[in-house]
Short mmCIF file of C-alpha atoms in Angstrom, two decimals:
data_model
loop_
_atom_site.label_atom_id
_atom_site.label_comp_id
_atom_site.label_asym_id
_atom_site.label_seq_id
_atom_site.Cartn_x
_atom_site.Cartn_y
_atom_site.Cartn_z
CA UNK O 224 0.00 0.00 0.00
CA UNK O 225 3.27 2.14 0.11
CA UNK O 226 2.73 3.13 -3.86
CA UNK O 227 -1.10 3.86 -3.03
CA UNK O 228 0.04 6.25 -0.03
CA UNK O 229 2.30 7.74 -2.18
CA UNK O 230 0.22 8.23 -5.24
CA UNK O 231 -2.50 10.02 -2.74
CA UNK O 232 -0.03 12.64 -1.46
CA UNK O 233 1.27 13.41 -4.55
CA UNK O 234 -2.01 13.98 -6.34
CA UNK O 235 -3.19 16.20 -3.09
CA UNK O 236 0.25 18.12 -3.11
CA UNK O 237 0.04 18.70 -7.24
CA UNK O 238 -4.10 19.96 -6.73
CA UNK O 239 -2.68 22.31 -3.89
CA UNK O 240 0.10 23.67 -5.93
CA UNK O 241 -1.45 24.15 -8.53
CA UNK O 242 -4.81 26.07 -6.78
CA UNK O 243 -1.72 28.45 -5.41
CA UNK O 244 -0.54 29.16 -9.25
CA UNK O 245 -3.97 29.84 -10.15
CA UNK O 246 -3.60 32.85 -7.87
CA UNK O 247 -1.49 34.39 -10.75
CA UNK O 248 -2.59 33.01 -13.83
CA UNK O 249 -6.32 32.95 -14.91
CA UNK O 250 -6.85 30.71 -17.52
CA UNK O 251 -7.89 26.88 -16.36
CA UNK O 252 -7.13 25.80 -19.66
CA UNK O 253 -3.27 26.58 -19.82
CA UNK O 254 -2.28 25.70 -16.31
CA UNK O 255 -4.44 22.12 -17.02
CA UNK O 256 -2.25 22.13 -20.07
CA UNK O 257 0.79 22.88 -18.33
CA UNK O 258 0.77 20.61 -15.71
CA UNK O 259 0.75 18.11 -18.35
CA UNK O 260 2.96 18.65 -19.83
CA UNK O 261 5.30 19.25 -17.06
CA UNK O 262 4.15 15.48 -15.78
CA UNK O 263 5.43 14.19 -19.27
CA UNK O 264 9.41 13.56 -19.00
CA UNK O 265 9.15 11.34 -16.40
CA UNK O 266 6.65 9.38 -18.00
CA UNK O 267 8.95 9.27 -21.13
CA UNK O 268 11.65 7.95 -19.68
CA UNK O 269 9.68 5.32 -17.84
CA UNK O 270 8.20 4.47 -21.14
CA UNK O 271 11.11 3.46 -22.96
CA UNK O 272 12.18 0.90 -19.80
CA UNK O 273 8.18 -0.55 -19.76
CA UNK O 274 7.59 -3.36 -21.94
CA UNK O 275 4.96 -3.57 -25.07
CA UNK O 276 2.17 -5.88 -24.39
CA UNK O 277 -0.21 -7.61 -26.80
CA UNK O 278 -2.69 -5.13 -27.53
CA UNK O 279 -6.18 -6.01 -29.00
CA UNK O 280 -9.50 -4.31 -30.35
CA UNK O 281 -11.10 -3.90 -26.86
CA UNK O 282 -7.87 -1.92 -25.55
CA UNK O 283 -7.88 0.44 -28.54
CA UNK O 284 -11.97 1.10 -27.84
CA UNK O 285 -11.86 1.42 -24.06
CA UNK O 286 -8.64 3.77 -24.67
CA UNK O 287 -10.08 5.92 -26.91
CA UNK O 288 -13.59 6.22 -25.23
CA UNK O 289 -11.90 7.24 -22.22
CA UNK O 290 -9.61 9.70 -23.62
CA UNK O 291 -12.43 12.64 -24.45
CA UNK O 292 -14.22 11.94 -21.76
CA UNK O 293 -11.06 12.41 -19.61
CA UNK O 294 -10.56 15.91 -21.42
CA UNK O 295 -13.79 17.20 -19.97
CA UNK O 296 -12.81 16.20 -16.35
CA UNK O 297 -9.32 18.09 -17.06
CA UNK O 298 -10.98 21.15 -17.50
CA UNK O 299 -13.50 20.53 -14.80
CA UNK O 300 -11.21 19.25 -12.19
CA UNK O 301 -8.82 22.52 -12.41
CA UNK O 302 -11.94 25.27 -12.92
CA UNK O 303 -13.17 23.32 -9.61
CA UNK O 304 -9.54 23.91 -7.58
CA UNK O 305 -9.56 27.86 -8.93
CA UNK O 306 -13.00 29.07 -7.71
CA UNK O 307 -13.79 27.31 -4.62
CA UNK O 308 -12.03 26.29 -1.38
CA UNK O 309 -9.74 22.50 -1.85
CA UNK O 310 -11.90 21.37 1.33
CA UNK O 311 -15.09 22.36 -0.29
CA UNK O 312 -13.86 20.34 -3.94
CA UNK O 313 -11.90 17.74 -3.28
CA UNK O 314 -14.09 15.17 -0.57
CA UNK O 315 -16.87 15.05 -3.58
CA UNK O 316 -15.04 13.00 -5.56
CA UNK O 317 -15.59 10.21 -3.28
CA UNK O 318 -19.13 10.37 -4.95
CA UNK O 319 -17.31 8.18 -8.10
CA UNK O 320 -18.51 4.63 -6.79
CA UNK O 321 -22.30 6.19 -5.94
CA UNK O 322 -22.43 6.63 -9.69
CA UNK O 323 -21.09 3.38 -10.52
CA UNK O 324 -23.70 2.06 -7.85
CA UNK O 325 -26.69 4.02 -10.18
CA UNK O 326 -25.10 3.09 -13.36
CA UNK O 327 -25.37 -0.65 -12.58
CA UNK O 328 -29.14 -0.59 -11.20
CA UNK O 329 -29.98 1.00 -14.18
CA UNK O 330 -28.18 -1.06 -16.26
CA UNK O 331 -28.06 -4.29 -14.82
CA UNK O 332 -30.43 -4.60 -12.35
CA UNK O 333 -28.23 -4.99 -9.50
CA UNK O 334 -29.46 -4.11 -6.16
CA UNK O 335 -27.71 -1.72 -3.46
CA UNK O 336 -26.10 -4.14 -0.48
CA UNK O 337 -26.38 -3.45 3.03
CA UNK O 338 -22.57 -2.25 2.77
CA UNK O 339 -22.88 -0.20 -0.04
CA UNK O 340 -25.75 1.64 1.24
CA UNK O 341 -24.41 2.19 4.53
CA UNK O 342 -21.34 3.76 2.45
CA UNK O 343 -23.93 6.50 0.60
CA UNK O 344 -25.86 7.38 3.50
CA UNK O 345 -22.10 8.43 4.80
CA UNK O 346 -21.30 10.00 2.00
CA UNK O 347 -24.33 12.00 2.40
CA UNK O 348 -23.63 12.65 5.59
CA UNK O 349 -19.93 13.56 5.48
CA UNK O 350 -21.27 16.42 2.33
CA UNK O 351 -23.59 18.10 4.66
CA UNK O 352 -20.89 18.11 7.54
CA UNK O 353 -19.12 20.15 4.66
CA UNK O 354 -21.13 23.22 4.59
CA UNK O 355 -22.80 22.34 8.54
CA UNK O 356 -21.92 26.15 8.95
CA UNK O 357 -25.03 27.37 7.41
CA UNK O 358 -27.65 24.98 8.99
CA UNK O 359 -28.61 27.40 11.17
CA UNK O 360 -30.14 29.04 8.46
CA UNK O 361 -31.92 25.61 8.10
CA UNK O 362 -31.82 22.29 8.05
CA UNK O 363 -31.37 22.10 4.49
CA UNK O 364 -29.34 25.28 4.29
CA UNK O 365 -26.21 22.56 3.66
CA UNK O 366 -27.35 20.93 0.93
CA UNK O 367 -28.30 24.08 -0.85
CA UNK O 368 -24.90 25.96 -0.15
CA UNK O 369 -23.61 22.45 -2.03
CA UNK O 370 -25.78 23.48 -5.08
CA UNK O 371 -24.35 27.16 -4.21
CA UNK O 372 -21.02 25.76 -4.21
CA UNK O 373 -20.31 26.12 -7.83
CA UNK O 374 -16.56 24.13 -7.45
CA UNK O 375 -18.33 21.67 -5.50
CA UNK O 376 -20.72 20.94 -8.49
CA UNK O 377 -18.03 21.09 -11.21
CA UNK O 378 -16.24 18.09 -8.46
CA UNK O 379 -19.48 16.23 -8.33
CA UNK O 380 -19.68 16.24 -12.17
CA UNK O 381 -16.14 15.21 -12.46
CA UNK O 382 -16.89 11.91 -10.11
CA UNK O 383 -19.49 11.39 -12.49
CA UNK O 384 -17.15 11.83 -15.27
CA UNK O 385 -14.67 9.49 -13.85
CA UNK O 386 -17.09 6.39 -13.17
CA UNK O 387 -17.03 6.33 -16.66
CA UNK O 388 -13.31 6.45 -17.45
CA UNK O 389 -12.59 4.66 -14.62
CA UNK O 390 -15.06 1.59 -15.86
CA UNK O 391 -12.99 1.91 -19.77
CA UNK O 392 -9.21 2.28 -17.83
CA UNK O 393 -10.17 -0.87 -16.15
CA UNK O 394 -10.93 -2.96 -19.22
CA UNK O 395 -7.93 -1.19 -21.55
CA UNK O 396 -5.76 -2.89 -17.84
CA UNK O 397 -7.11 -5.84 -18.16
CA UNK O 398 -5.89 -5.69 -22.26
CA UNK O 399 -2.58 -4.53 -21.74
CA UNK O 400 -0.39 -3.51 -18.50
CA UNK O 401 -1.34 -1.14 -15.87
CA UNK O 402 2.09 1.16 -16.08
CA UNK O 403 1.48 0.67 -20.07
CA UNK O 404 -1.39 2.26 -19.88
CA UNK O 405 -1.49 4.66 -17.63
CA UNK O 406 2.11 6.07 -19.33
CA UNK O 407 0.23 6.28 -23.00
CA UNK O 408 -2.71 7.01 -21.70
CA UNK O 409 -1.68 10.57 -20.06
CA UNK O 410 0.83 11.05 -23.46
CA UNK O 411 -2.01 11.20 -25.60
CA UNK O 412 -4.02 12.93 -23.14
CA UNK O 413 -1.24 15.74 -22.91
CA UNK O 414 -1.42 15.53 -26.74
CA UNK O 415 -5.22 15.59 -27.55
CA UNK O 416 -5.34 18.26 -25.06
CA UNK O 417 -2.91 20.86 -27.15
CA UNK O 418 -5.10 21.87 -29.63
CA UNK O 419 -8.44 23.24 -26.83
CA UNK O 420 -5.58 24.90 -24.40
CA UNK O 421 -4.24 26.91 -26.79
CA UNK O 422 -7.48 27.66 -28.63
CA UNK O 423 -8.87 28.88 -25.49
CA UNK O 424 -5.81 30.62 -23.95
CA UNK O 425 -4.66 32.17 -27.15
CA UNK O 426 -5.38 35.62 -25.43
CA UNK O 427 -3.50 34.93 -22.42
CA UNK O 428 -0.62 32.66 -23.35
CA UNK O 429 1.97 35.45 -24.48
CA UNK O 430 1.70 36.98 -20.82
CA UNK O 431 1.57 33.37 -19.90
CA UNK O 432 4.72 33.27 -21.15
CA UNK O 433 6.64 36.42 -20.45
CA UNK O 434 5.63 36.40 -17.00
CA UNK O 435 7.40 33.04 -16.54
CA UNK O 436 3.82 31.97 -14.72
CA UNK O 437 4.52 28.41 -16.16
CA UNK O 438 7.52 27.60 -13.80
CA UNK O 439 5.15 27.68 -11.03
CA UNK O 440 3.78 24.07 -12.42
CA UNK O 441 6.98 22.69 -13.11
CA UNK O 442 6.52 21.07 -9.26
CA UNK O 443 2.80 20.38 -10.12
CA UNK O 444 3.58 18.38 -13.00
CA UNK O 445 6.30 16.62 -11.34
CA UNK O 446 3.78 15.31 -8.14
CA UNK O 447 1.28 14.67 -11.04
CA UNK O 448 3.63 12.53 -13.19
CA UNK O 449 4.39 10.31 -9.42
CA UNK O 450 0.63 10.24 -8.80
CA UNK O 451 0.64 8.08 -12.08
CA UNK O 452 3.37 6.26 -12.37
CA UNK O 453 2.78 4.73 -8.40
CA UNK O 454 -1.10 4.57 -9.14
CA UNK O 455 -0.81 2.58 -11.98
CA UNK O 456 2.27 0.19 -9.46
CA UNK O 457 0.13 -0.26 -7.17
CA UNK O 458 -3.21 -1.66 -9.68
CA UNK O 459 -0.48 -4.54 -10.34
CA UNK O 460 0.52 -5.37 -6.98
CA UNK O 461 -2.65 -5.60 -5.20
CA UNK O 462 -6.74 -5.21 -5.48
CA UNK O 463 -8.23 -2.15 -7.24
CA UNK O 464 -10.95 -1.59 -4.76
CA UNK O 465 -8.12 -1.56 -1.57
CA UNK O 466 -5.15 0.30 -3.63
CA UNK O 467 -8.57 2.95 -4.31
CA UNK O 468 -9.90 3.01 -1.03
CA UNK O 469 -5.94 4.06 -0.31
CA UNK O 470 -5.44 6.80 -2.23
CA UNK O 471 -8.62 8.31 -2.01
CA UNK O 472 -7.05 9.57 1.81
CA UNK O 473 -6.13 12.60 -1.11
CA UNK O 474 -9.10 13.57 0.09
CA UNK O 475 -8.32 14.48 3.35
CA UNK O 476 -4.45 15.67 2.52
CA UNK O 477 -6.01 18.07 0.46
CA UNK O 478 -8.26 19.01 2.95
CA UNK O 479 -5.29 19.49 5.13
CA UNK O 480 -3.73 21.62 2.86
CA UNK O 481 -6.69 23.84 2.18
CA UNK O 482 -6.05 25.03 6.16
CA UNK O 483 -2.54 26.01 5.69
CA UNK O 484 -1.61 26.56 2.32
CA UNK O 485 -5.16 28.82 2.05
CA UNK O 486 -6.16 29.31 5.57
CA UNK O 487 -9.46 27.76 4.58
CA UNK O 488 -12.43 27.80 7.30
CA UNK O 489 -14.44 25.30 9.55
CA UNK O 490 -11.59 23.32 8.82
CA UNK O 491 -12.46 21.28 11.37
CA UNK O 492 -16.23 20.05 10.45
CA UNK O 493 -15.30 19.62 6.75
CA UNK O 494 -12.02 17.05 7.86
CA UNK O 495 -15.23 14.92 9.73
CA UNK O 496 -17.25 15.90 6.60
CA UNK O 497 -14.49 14.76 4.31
CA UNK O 498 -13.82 11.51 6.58
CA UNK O 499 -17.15 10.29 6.46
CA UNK O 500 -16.90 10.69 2.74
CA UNK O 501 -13.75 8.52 2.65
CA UNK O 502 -15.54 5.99 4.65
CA UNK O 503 -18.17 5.77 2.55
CA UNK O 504 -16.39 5.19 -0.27
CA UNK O 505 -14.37 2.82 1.22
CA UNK O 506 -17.86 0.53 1.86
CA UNK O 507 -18.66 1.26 -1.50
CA UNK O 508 -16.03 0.24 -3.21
CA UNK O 509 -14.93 -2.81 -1.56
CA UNK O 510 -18.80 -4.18 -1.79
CA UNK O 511 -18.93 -3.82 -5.75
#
């Protein structure tokens, strides 16, 4: 669980860093872009060491389902960290397996178990802890400040997002390696993604630029590059739903971080907000 651990601080620590760069430099679409890119060499190198599996039909269609779905969530995920507090964001992407949950009843039929439900009602729970400030408004005051919350509803919708990519990165696994495709996976992502980041920051990537504001994701890229590489270790070394449950404690490093990189408030309610959450999706998970 050592690569899991890892993977979760370093995707907390890159989302922090990168929030703090967003205090200079506007445009979602070019720091996205940038942190990309900046995750890239690493991946590179690792690439030319990681051996070329057998690669069939069904890898090829999960991959490239995946890969402009993933776009969306790019853009989502970073307009999400710039506009509302990290402990306000970050816990509601334990929401992922709820949607998985929804997508299979619908789909298949399957009912809820006892675990999993127990795991939604927390995740419920740990989301009004979140905004518990406000209840004395009303008792629904909570849930409304969520739909308030407009970074908390861009998070929601990247869960949503991800139940999807997550379901196709699975199967393209299963059809190749795990470090093999996470390596080409976020290459092509950095790739596809060229052509919409500087479309939409044409107008700001000159001062971009000639401030220097892209150094200040040289570190982000760096934490997101380890996030992959040990995320995709630790698929091959032990069980998806445990190596998950493990690195989903991003969730409450970045939580952490919201208090003293940003000074963030009720600090304290949304950690037991955003533990609940992890709990949650920890039942969840391991009962699919």
């Amino acid at each position: 669980m050592v690569f899991a651990l890892v993977s979760a601080f370093s995707l907390a620590t890159s989302d922090a860093l990168v929030k703090k760069s967003m205090r200079k430099e506007s445009n979602e679409y070019l720091v996205a872009w940038f942190r990309l890119l900046f995750s890239l060499p690493p991946l590179i190198i690792i690439w030319f060491f990681t051996p070329i599996p057998r690669l069939d039909g069904v890898f090829y269609a999960a991959f490239f389902v995946a890969l402009p779905i993933e776009l969306v969530t790019v853009v989502l995920y970073v307009r999400a960290l710039k506009i509302s507090p990290l402990s306000l964001t970050l816990p509601f992407l334990a929401f992922t397996p709820v949607f998985l949950i929804l997508v299979s009843y619908v789909t298949l039929g399957e009912k809820v178990s006892l675990a999993g439900g127990t795991g939604v009602v927390l995740l419920a729970s740990g989301g009004y802890l979140l905004n518990i400030r406000t209840a004395r408004s009303g008792i629904l005051e909570p849930i409304r400040a969520v739909a308030r919350e407009k970074g908390s509803v861009l998070m929601l919708s990247v869960a949503f997002l991800y139940s999807i990519t997550a379901s196709m990165g699975k199967l393209a696994i299963e059809h190749s390696s795990p470090l093999f495709f996470g390596i080409t996976y976020f290459i092509a992502l950095s790739l596809s993604f060229a052509p919409a980041a500087l479309f939409k920051g044409r107008r700001e990537l000159r001062p971009f630029l000639g401030r220097k504001s892209y150094i200040s994701l040289i570190l982000p890229g760096f934490f997101y590059s380890a996030m992959i590489v040990t995320h995709m270790l630790a698929i091959s070394l032990t069980k998806v739903a445990y190596m998950v449950s493990v690195k989903r404690t991003s969730l409450l490093i970045g939580v952490l971080y919201g208090y003293l990189f940003f000074r963030e408030e009720d600090i304290k309610m949304r950690f037991l907000g955003a533990l609940l959450m992890l709990a949650g999706f920890v039942l969840i998970v391991t009962s699919l």
